[in-house]
Amino acid sequence: GSITRLANSVKKQYPNGLDVLVNNAGNMMGEDYETTNGLEKTIDVSFVGPYALTETLLMQVHKVDGRVIFLTSHQHRIVTTRAEPHKIIQRTIGYRHTGDDDMRYHRSRQFSQAKFGNTCHAYALHSRGIKACAVSPGRTNTLLRRNVFPKLGTRYHLPAVLWQLRTPEEGAQSVLHACVVKDEDFVSGGYYFNCKAREHGMSPFVTMAADAACEWAARESKVPVTHFSKRIPSKGSSGPKVASLK
C-alpha cells in the first residue's frame, strides 16, 4: 500500500537512519466516511496511518537514537472513560457508530479520539525506549477543516474566528523546538505546548491506554508493534539533524 511505498522511499533516501520523524498527517471529516480499510476516515488518516508509518520506520529511528514527534491537540483530553484499561480503546477509538442518538457521528469527537491515539503512541514509544513526544501547535489556521466547511473555502475566513488562530508559522514553533532541542533537555513521553513540556497537558488516560491503542492500531493496519532488546546509547547533546522528506 501507500504506507509501504512511502516507508521504502524514506529508507532508500536515508539509509543511515532518521534523526527525526514528524507525524503531521491529520484531517477532520464533516460526515461519517468509511475508508477502504473499513475505518472511519479521521481515525484512519490521523491515527492508524501515522502508527503504521512510524512502526515501519522505527528501526531507522532506533539505529541513530533519533526521536519521533506526533502532532496532537488539547482536544485529546476530551476522551474520558471509566472502562478498564484494556477496554478503553474499544470504547473510544475503535468504536463504530451505529446511528444511535446518543452516539451519533461527530467530527470533533472523532478528531479528539485520533489525537488521543497519537498521544498514546508517543507515550508507548517512550515506554519502549524510543525518544518520542506529543506536540500541540495550538489553534492554527490550516487546511485541517477543508472537508468540514467546503463552502467557506480551505481555511477560516470569518474575522471573528480568524483573529483567535495562529498562523502556520506560529503553530510550527513548538514542533521545531521538539525537533532540535538538545537531548538532555528533550522530555521523552512528554506533551509540548508553546515550546515547553507541560506536566499537566497530557490526559491522565494516556498512560493507561497507550499499549492498548498501539495493539488496536496494529490489528487494524496489520503492522506489528516493534520491540527492541535494548536501547542504543544517546548520541550526545548536540541535538539532532532534521531531514527533509521531498
XYZ file of N, CA and C in Angstrom:
738
model
N 0.808 -1.196 0.000
C 0.000 0.000 0.000
C 0.851 1.260 0.000
N 0.198 2.402 0.137
C 0.898 3.690 0.094
C 1.863 3.859 1.254
N 1.512 3.323 2.435
C 2.398 3.422 3.598
C 3.701 2.679 3.331
N 3.604 1.486 2.787
C 4.796 0.687 2.491
C 5.671 1.378 1.454
N 5.041 1.939 0.418
C 5.806 2.630 -0.613
C 6.534 3.843 -0.043
N 5.841 4.603 0.796
C 6.469 5.768 1.404
C 7.622 5.347 2.310
N 7.405 4.326 3.128
C 8.454 3.854 4.043
C 9.674 3.382 3.270
N 9.460 2.653 2.189
C 10.584 2.169 1.378
C 11.340 3.333 0.748
N 10.610 4.365 0.326
C 11.242 5.537 -0.259
C 12.106 6.259 0.767
N 11.593 6.385 1.985
C 12.348 7.050 3.050
C 13.603 6.245 3.400
N 13.465 4.933 3.502
C 14.623 4.088 3.812
C 15.699 4.204 2.741
N 15.271 4.305 1.487
C 16.219 4.432 0.391
C 16.912 5.791 0.413
N 16.140 6.836 0.759
C 16.691 8.185 0.765
C 17.586 8.426 1.978
N 17.255 7.773 3.109
C 18.026 7.948 4.342
C 18.451 6.589 4.885
N 19.358 5.899 4.207
C 19.736 4.538 4.609
C 20.447 4.460 5.958
N 21.059 5.557 6.384
C 21.808 5.534 7.642
C 20.932 5.786 8.862
N 19.679 6.130 8.641
C 18.768 6.344 9.765
C 18.094 7.698 9.733
N 17.122 7.874 10.611
C 16.356 9.118 10.720
C 16.594 9.745 12.082
N 17.074 10.970 12.088
C 17.241 11.683 13.358
C 15.892 12.093 13.933
N 14.980 12.503 13.052
C 13.664 12.955 13.492
C 12.595 12.478 12.521
N 11.516 11.943 13.053
C 10.337 11.604 12.260
C 9.161 12.391 12.834
N 8.581 13.276 12.027
C 7.458 14.103 12.469
C 6.185 13.609 11.812
N 5.209 13.235 12.608
C 3.911 12.791 12.115
C 2.936 13.963 12.150
N 2.716 14.557 10.976
C 1.871 15.743 10.876
C 0.557 15.459 10.159
N 0.383 14.249 9.635
C -0.837 13.930 8.893
C -2.067 14.041 9.788
N -3.101 14.666 9.251
C -4.325 14.784 10.038
C -5.452 15.334 9.186
N -6.672 15.003 9.559
C -7.825 15.527 8.839
C -9.038 15.530 9.757
N -10.092 16.173 9.314
C -11.363 16.180 10.038
C -12.469 16.131 8.997
N -13.324 15.132 9.094
C -14.391 14.957 8.121
C -15.689 15.587 8.617
N -16.516 16.004 7.670
C -17.806 16.589 8.028
C -18.897 15.557 8.225
N -18.633 14.316 7.776
C -19.617 13.246 7.922
C -18.887 11.913 8.062
N -19.617 10.881 8.428
C -19.024 9.567 8.661
C -18.648 8.941 7.319
N -17.372 8.964 7.009
C -16.880 8.424 5.740
C -15.991 7.227 6.033
N -16.292 6.099 5.435
C -15.528 4.878 5.678
C -14.492 4.666 4.586
N -13.261 4.394 4.975
C -12.187 4.163 4.006
C -12.230 2.715 3.519
N -11.359 2.423 2.554
C -11.291 1.060 2.026
C -10.788 0.079 3.075
N -10.204 0.602 4.148
C -9.753 -0.258 5.243
C -10.873 -0.588 6.219
N -12.064 -0.012 5.978
C -13.187 -0.271 6.869
C -13.183 0.560 8.124
N -12.430 1.659 8.116
C -12.334 2.525 9.282
C -12.916 3.902 8.976
N -13.334 4.598 10.003
C -13.765 5.978 9.840
C -12.552 6.787 9.397
N -12.721 7.689 8.435
C -11.580 8.297 7.760
C -10.695 9.141 8.672
N -11.288 9.885 9.605
C -10.469 10.689 10.505
C -9.535 9.808 11.319
N -10.050 8.696 11.839
C -9.239 7.765 12.624
C -8.176 7.110 11.747
N -8.560 6.734 10.537
C -7.636 6.035 9.644
C -6.480 6.943 9.233
N -6.789 8.164 8.785
C -5.754 9.072 8.292
C -4.925 9.665 9.425
N -5.572 10.032 10.512
C -4.887 10.774 11.572
C -4.206 9.894 12.611
N -4.632 8.649 12.762
C -4.032 7.788 13.779
C -3.457 6.503 13.209
N -4.260 5.724 12.507
C -3.793 4.417 12.035
C -2.672 4.568 11.011
N -2.810 5.522 10.082
C -1.771 5.753 9.081
C -0.443 6.148 9.707
N -0.416 7.181 10.568
C 0.839 7.541 11.236
C 1.403 6.409 12.099
N 0.530 5.641 12.734
C 1.016 4.495 13.504
C 1.778 3.538 12.589
N 1.158 3.175 11.453
C 1.765 2.200 10.558
C 3.088 2.708 9.987
N 3.138 3.977 9.589
C 4.372 4.531 9.041
C 5.467 4.563 10.098
N 5.113 4.989 11.308
C 6.105 5.082 12.376
C 6.691 3.722 12.722
N 5.829 2.729 12.894
C 6.332 1.405 13.265
C 7.170 0.802 12.134
N 6.815 1.102 10.887
C 7.580 0.591 9.755
C 8.963 1.231 9.673
N 9.065 2.501 10.091
C 10.333 3.227 10.029
C 11.075 3.258 11.366
N 10.558 2.573 12.359
C 11.110 2.711 13.702
C 12.564 2.245 13.797
N 12.921 1.223 13.043
C 14.313 0.780 13.066
C 15.238 1.875 12.556
N 14.789 2.659 11.566
C 15.605 3.762 11.053
C 15.829 4.818 12.132
N 14.825 5.041 12.964
C 14.949 5.997 14.071
C 15.835 5.405 15.166
N 15.631 4.147 15.455
C 16.324 3.476 16.550
C 17.826 3.388 16.314
N 18.219 3.163 15.083
C 19.637 2.922 14.802
C 20.511 4.153 15.042
N 19.915 5.351 15.028
C 20.684 6.572 15.310
C 20.201 7.249 16.591
N 19.406 6.525 17.372
C 18.854 7.081 18.611
C 18.134 8.404 18.338
N 17.287 8.389 17.287
C 16.540 9.583 16.926
C 15.299 9.759 17.777
N 14.408 10.586 17.315
C 13.186 10.860 18.078
C 11.984 10.941 17.131
N 10.810 10.680 17.688
C 9.557 10.716 16.925
C 8.656 11.788 17.533
N 8.111 12.632 16.684
C 7.244 13.733 17.114
C 5.846 13.511 16.540
N 4.842 13.553 17.391
C 3.450 13.435 16.948
C 2.731 14.761 17.195
N 2.083 15.293 16.161
C 1.241 16.459 16.381
C -0.074 16.009 16.996
N -0.421 16.622 18.093
C -1.653 16.280 18.780
C -2.473 17.558 18.972
N -3.400 17.535 19.871
C -4.257 18.690 20.143
C -4.732 18.611 21.591
N -5.020 19.785 22.170
C -5.582 19.777 23.518
C -6.906 19.017 23.549
N -7.529 18.844 22.371
C -8.802 18.131 22.322
C -8.664 16.650 22.674
N -7.439 16.118 22.692
C -7.286 14.712 23.066
C -7.753 14.482 24.493
N -7.788 15.544 25.296
C -8.212 15.420 26.690
C -9.720 15.201 26.825
N -10.456 15.416 25.732
C -11.900 15.205 25.778
C -12.235 13.729 25.941
N -11.326 12.863 25.485
C -11.562 11.418 25.575
C -11.439 10.992 27.030
N -12.558 10.661 27.621
C -12.585 10.181 29.007
C -13.422 8.912 29.061
N -13.083 8.038 29.968
C -13.812 6.780 30.097
C -13.578 6.169 31.467
N -14.555 5.429 31.927
C -14.414 4.676 33.166
C -14.136 3.199 32.880
N -13.915 2.888 31.618
C -13.678 1.492 31.248
C -12.343 1.005 31.784
N -12.211 -0.319 31.907
C -10.938 -0.905 32.281
C -9.920 -0.591 31.193
N -8.626 -0.500 31.556
C -7.608 -0.089 30.578
C -7.669 -0.834 29.248
N -7.871 -2.155 29.272
C -7.855 -2.918 28.027
C -9.111 -2.699 27.195
N -10.118 -2.012 27.748
C -11.341 -1.747 27.005
C -11.469 -0.296 26.563
N -10.526 0.550 26.968
C -10.624 1.973 26.670
C -10.666 2.224 25.169
N -9.759 1.610 24.440
C -9.673 1.873 23.008
C -10.899 1.351 22.277
N -11.380 0.155 22.660
C -12.558 -0.404 22.006
C -13.770 0.499 22.191
N -13.831 1.223 23.295
C -14.992 2.069 23.572
C -14.803 3.503 23.090
N -13.634 3.820 22.574
C -13.392 5.180 22.076
C -12.925 5.123 20.632
N -11.624 4.951 20.421
C -11.079 4.974 19.067
C -11.683 3.880 18.200
N -11.839 2.679 18.765
C -12.317 1.553 17.979
C -13.819 1.464 17.830
N -14.540 2.445 18.370
C -15.999 2.393 18.310
C -16.507 2.724 16.913
N -17.418 1.912 16.401
C -18.065 2.184 15.121
C -19.482 2.696 15.384
N -19.790 3.870 14.867
C -21.090 4.480 15.125
C -22.217 3.721 14.431
N -23.311 3.542 15.161
C -24.428 2.751 14.651
C -25.657 3.600 14.335
N -25.577 4.898 14.588
C -26.712 5.765 14.316
C -27.564 6.047 15.544
N -27.194 5.481 16.704
C -27.928 5.766 17.927
C -27.828 7.260 18.242
N -28.916 7.813 18.755
C -28.952 9.246 19.029
C -27.846 9.677 19.982
N -27.526 8.836 20.979
C -26.525 9.211 21.976
C -25.103 9.130 21.437
N -24.897 8.410 20.358
C -23.545 8.233 19.828
C -23.508 8.519 18.329
N -24.196 9.569 17.908
C -24.157 9.944 16.508
C -22.757 10.415 16.118
N -22.475 10.325 14.831
C -21.168 10.770 14.350
C -20.970 12.252 14.654
N -19.810 12.578 15.195
C -19.484 13.973 15.440
C -18.023 14.201 15.103
N -17.760 15.152 14.220
C -16.406 15.369 13.717
C -15.407 15.682 14.835
N -15.815 16.489 15.810
C -14.890 16.852 16.887
C -14.530 15.653 17.743
N -15.514 14.766 17.985
C -15.227 13.581 18.792
C -14.248 12.666 18.068
N -14.443 12.477 16.766
C -13.532 11.623 16.012
C -12.122 12.217 15.989
N -12.025 13.512 15.798
C -10.726 14.170 15.804
C -10.053 14.024 17.162
N -10.827 14.210 18.236
C -10.280 14.065 19.586
C -9.758 12.659 19.826
N -10.490 11.665 19.358
C -10.067 10.281 19.535
C -8.799 9.982 18.749
N -8.694 10.537 17.538
C -7.483 10.342 16.741
C -6.274 10.969 17.426
N -6.446 12.179 17.965
C -5.336 12.851 18.648
C -4.996 12.137 19.960
N -5.995 11.547 20.596
C -5.744 10.722 21.779
C -4.866 9.538 21.385
N -5.158 8.930 20.226
C -4.359 7.815 19.746
C -2.926 8.220 19.463
N -2.723 9.387 18.826
C -1.373 9.884 18.569
C -0.590 10.073 19.864
N -1.252 10.653 20.857
C -0.595 10.909 22.141
C -0.250 9.599 22.841
N -1.150 8.629 22.728
C -0.879 7.301 23.284
C 0.334 6.664 22.610
N 0.424 6.800 21.299
C 1.534 6.202 20.567
C 2.860 6.824 21.002
N 2.876 8.137 21.178
C 4.092 8.806 21.632
C 4.533 8.262 22.988
N 3.586 8.121 23.896
C 3.926 7.621 25.232
C 4.364 6.161 25.178
N 3.724 5.369 24.316
C 4.089 3.953 24.189
C 5.506 3.801 23.649
N 5.883 4.636 22.681
C 7.246 4.579 22.156
C 8.255 4.929 23.244
N 7.949 5.942 24.023
C 8.804 6.307 25.145
C 8.972 5.127 26.105
N 7.888 4.421 26.361
C 7.942 3.260 27.260
C 8.794 2.138 26.679
N 8.914 2.098 25.343
C 9.719 1.077 24.674
C 11.166 1.511 24.456
N 11.522 2.679 24.985
C 12.899 3.125 24.888
C 13.215 4.005 23.711
N 12.207 4.451 22.967
C 12.402 5.367 21.844
C 12.040 6.779 22.300
N 12.893 7.732 22.017
C 12.570 9.111 22.377
C 11.397 9.590 21.523
N 10.341 10.023 22.177
C 9.137 10.461 21.463
C 8.355 11.424 22.335
N 7.578 12.279 21.681
C 6.722 13.198 22.427
C 5.533 13.593 21.568
N 4.533 14.175 22.205
C 3.362 14.726 21.519
C 3.447 16.242 21.606
N 3.111 16.917 20.512
C 3.207 18.379 20.465
C 1.878 18.959 20.001
N 1.366 19.908 20.756
C 0.161 20.633 20.340
C 0.573 21.977 19.754
N 0.236 22.229 18.483
C 0.586 23.525 17.878
C -0.342 24.656 18.293
N -1.427 24.323 19.005
C -2.430 25.322 19.325
C -3.410 25.478 18.171
N -4.388 26.321 18.329
C -5.386 26.537 17.283
C -4.746 27.297 16.129
N -4.618 26.621 14.998
C -3.846 27.156 13.876
C -4.689 27.176 12.599
N -4.511 28.196 11.807
C -5.267 28.378 10.574
C -4.655 27.527 9.462
N -5.097 26.291 9.334
C -4.562 25.360 8.342
C -5.687 24.796 7.484
N -5.351 23.790 6.680
C -6.317 23.149 5.798
C -7.091 22.025 6.494
N -6.922 21.851 7.793
C -7.496 20.726 8.509
C -8.994 20.553 8.267
N -9.733 21.653 8.263
C -11.200 21.584 8.196
C -11.755 21.765 6.788
N -10.942 21.520 5.777
C -11.413 21.738 4.402
C -12.568 20.830 4.027
N -12.684 19.657 4.696
C -13.785 18.739 4.408
C -15.009 18.990 5.282
N -14.860 19.899 6.255
C -15.972 20.185 7.171
C -16.802 21.350 6.661
N -16.120 22.401 6.204
C -16.812 23.598 5.718
C -16.366 23.904 4.286
N -16.681 23.047 3.331
C -16.179 23.247 1.958
C -16.650 24.539 1.312
N -17.838 25.027 1.664
C -18.365 26.234 1.049
C -17.657 27.499 1.540
N -16.942 27.381 2.673
C -16.217 28.528 3.210
C -14.780 28.574 2.704
N -14.391 27.565 1.929
C -13.020 27.535 1.431
C -12.157 26.607 2.263
N -10.871 26.618 1.955
C -9.965 25.669 2.601
C -9.488 26.127 3.961
N -9.558 27.415 4.231
C -9.162 27.922 5.543
C -10.270 28.800 6.109
N -10.141 29.119 7.399
C -11.102 30.022 8.009
C -11.037 31.395 7.330
N -12.202 32.001 7.124
C -12.240 33.337 6.562
C -13.067 34.288 7.432
N -13.718 33.768 8.454
C -14.555 34.619 9.289
C -13.677 35.410 10.250
N -13.723 36.753 10.199
C -12.864 37.571 11.064
C -13.021 37.237 12.544
N -14.256 36.887 12.971
C -14.497 36.587 14.379
C -13.727 35.359 14.828
N -13.410 34.467 13.899
C -12.657 33.257 14.211
C -11.179 33.446 13.928
N -10.893 34.120 12.828
C -9.524 34.217 12.344
C -8.582 34.859 13.345
N -9.036 35.859 14.063
C -8.136 36.578 14.967
C -7.679 35.703 16.123
N -8.419 34.617 16.395
C -8.055 33.731 17.500
C -7.015 32.684 17.094
N -6.763 32.546 15.803
C -5.924 31.465 15.312
C -4.483 31.900 15.074
N -3.583 30.925 15.197
C -2.180 31.157 14.885
C -1.945 30.947 13.394
N -0.922 31.578 12.886
C -0.514 31.303 11.520
C 0.192 29.941 11.506
N 0.287 29.290 10.352
C 1.022 28.028 10.293
C 2.459 28.161 10.802
N 3.092 29.298 10.528
C 4.459 29.510 11.008
C 4.504 29.564 12.533
N 3.517 30.213 13.137
C 3.469 30.280 14.599
C 3.171 28.908 15.191
N 2.261 28.175 14.560
C 1.919 26.855 15.057
C 3.070 25.874 14.982
N 3.985 26.097 14.036
C 5.105 25.178 13.834
C 6.221 25.353 14.855
N 6.208 26.421 15.620
C 7.341 26.700 16.508
C 7.564 25.606 17.553
N 6.501 25.126 18.159
C 6.662 24.073 19.173
C 7.151 22.777 18.553
N 6.717 22.508 17.319
C 7.159 21.305 16.615
C 8.655 21.394 16.334
N 9.098 22.538 15.822
C 10.518 22.728 15.540
C 11.347 22.649 16.814
N 10.818 23.193 17.887
C 11.521 23.128 19.173
C 11.747 21.676 19.595
N 10.704 20.860 19.482
C 10.826 19.453 19.862
C 11.799 18.707 18.950
N 11.929 19.166 17.713
C 12.843 18.519 16.767
C 14.307 18.787 17.092
N 14.624 20.005 17.504
C 16.032 20.408 17.594
C 16.555 20.616 19.012
N 15.684 20.562 20.024
C 16.158 20.761 21.389
C 17.176 19.679 21.739
N 18.184 20.023 22.516
C 19.239 19.085 22.874
C 18.675 17.889 23.626
N 19.359 16.772 23.490
C 18.872 15.531 24.082
C 18.630 15.646 25.582
N 19.522 16.328 26.297
C 19.370 16.407 27.755
C 18.184 17.275 28.159
N 17.685 18.090 27.221
C 16.534 18.940 27.520
C 15.236 18.406 26.932
N 15.341 17.355 26.128
C 14.151 16.781 25.495
C 13.407 15.904 26.493
N 12.105 16.145 26.665
C 11.290 15.376 27.610
C 10.568 14.275 26.851
N 11.164 13.087 26.815
C 10.544 11.961 26.118
C 9.304 11.501 26.871
N 8.260 11.201 26.106
C 6.990 10.825 26.715
C 6.175 12.020 27.157
N 6.684 13.215 26.873
C 6.024 14.423 27.331
C 5.048 15.011 26.333
N 4.428 16.106 26.750
C 3.430 16.834 25.958
C 3.900 18.269 25.865
N 4.203 18.720 24.647
C 4.734 20.062 24.442
C 3.656 21.019 23.946
N 3.716 22.241 24.467
C 2.844 23.323 24.007
C 3.582 24.627 24.249
N 3.575 25.515 23.274
C 4.297 26.783 23.362
C 5.778 26.572 23.700
N 6.355 25.568 23.063
C 7.796 25.280 23.179
C 8.225 24.850 24.579
N 7.289 24.345 25.359
C 7.621 23.856 26.695
C 6.894 22.541 26.954
N 7.549 21.664 27.709
C 6.906 20.418 28.122
C 5.947 20.740 29.256
N 4.666 20.402 29.059
C 3.637 20.736 30.040
C 3.314 19.504 30.883
N 3.645 19.562 32.135
C 3.479 18.406 33.020
C 2.033 17.950 33.092
N 1.102 18.885 33.077
C -0.305 18.535 33.210
C -1.072 18.705 31.893
N -0.362 18.772 30.765
C -1.040 18.944 29.497
C -1.616 17.662 28.930
N -1.029 16.532 29.295
C -1.456 15.248 28.752
C -2.602 14.655 29.562
N -3.551 14.043 28.871
C -4.664 13.382 29.543
C -4.153 12.261 30.446
N -4.685 12.135 31.647
C -4.254 11.059 32.543
C -4.607 9.672 32.027
N -5.507 9.601 31.040
C -5.887 8.300 30.483
C -4.856 7.764 29.498
N -3.948 8.627 29.034
C -2.965 8.202 28.043
C -2.069 7.097 28.575
N -1.570 7.256 29.793
C -0.617 6.279 30.317
C -1.232 4.892 30.450
N -2.516 4.823 30.781
C -3.136 3.506 30.951
C -3.637 2.916 29.634
N -3.789 3.761 28.612
C -4.343 3.276 27.344
C -3.300 3.149 26.239
N -2.066 3.581 26.485
C -1.063 3.659 25.420
C -0.832 2.318 24.727
N -0.593 1.275 25.493
C -0.322 -0.035 24.889
C -1.543 -0.559 24.136
N -2.721 -0.361 24.713
C -3.944 -0.841 24.067
C -4.184 -0.116 22.751
N -3.866 1.182 22.693
C -4.041 1.951 21.462
C -3.148 1.398 20.351
N -1.902 1.081 20.692
C -0.975 0.543 19.695
C -1.391 -0.858 19.256
N -1.857 -1.658 20.189
C -2.301 -3.011 19.831
C -3.508 -2.956 18.900
N -4.421 -2.026 19.159
C -5.597 -1.876 18.285
C -5.169 -1.427 16.895
N -4.289 -0.419 16.824
C -3.817 0.074 15.531
C -3.038 -1.004 14.786
N -2.315 -1.840 15.524
C -1.563 -2.929 14.894
C -2.507 -3.917 14.218
N -3.613 -4.227 14.884
C -4.585 -5.155 14.302
C -5.234 -4.552 13.057
N -5.585 -3.272 13.136
C -6.283 -2.632 12.022
C -5.368 -2.407 10.817
N -4.114 -2.087 11.071
C -3.179 -1.779 9.987
C -2.383 -2.993 9.529
N -2.409 -4.047 10.359
C -1.612 -5.252 10.094
C -0.114 -4.963 10.097
N 0.266 -3.928 10.839
C 1.678 -3.604 11.051
C 1.970 -3.850 12.532
N 2.794 -4.825 12.859
C 3.007 -5.180 14.263
C 3.750 -4.106 15.054
N 3.541 -4.126 16.346
C 4.280 -3.247 17.250
C 5.742 -3.680 17.261
N 6.652 -2.721 17.156
C 8.084 -3.011 17.098
C 8.689 -2.957 18.495
N 9.439 -3.985 18.835
C 10.118 -4.027 20.132
C 11.614 -4.182 19.917
N 12.398 -3.638 20.825
C 13.846 -3.736 20.752
C 14.383 -4.359 22.037
N 15.463 -5.124 21.890
C 16.034 -5.799 23.062
C 16.726 -4.820 23.986
N 17.309 -3.767 23.416
C 17.954 -2.762 24.247
C 17.980 -1.441 23.496
N 18.174 -0.384 24.246
C 18.196 0.944 23.651
C 19.629 1.336 23.315
N 19.810 1.953 22.150
C 21.123 2.440 21.744
C 21.477 3.650 22.603
N 22.712 3.730 23.120
C 23.114 4.877 23.948
C 22.916 6.196 23.219
N 22.659 7.246 23.983
C 22.434 8.565 23.418
C 23.640 9.045 22.645
N 23.379 9.780 21.568
C 24.451 10.299 20.723
C 25.189 11.459 21.379
N 24.612 12.087 22.364
C 25.225 13.258 22.955
C 24.257 14.416 23.016
N 24.766 15.602 23.209
C 23.903 16.755 23.475
C 23.885 17.779 22.361
N 24.400 17.423 21.205
C 24.478 18.412 20.130
C 23.127 18.683 19.478
N 22.147 17.803 19.714
C 20.849 17.982 19.080
C 20.823 17.335 17.725
N 19.653 16.875 17.265
C 19.568 16.095 16.025
C 19.575 16.967 14.772
N 19.903 16.367 13.668
C 19.749 17.000 12.360
C 18.346 16.665 11.871
N 17.682 17.609 11.253
C 16.313 17.403 10.786
C 16.333 17.139 9.291
N 15.904 15.952 8.903
C 15.877 15.583 7.485
C 14.610 16.116 6.839
N 14.721 16.499 5.593
C 13.575 16.995 4.844
C 13.136 15.933 3.846
N 11.870 15.477 3.956
C 11.345 14.487 3.047
C 10.711 15.191 1.858
N 11.230 14.958 0.664
C 10.736 15.639 -0.527
C 9.873 14.694 -1.349
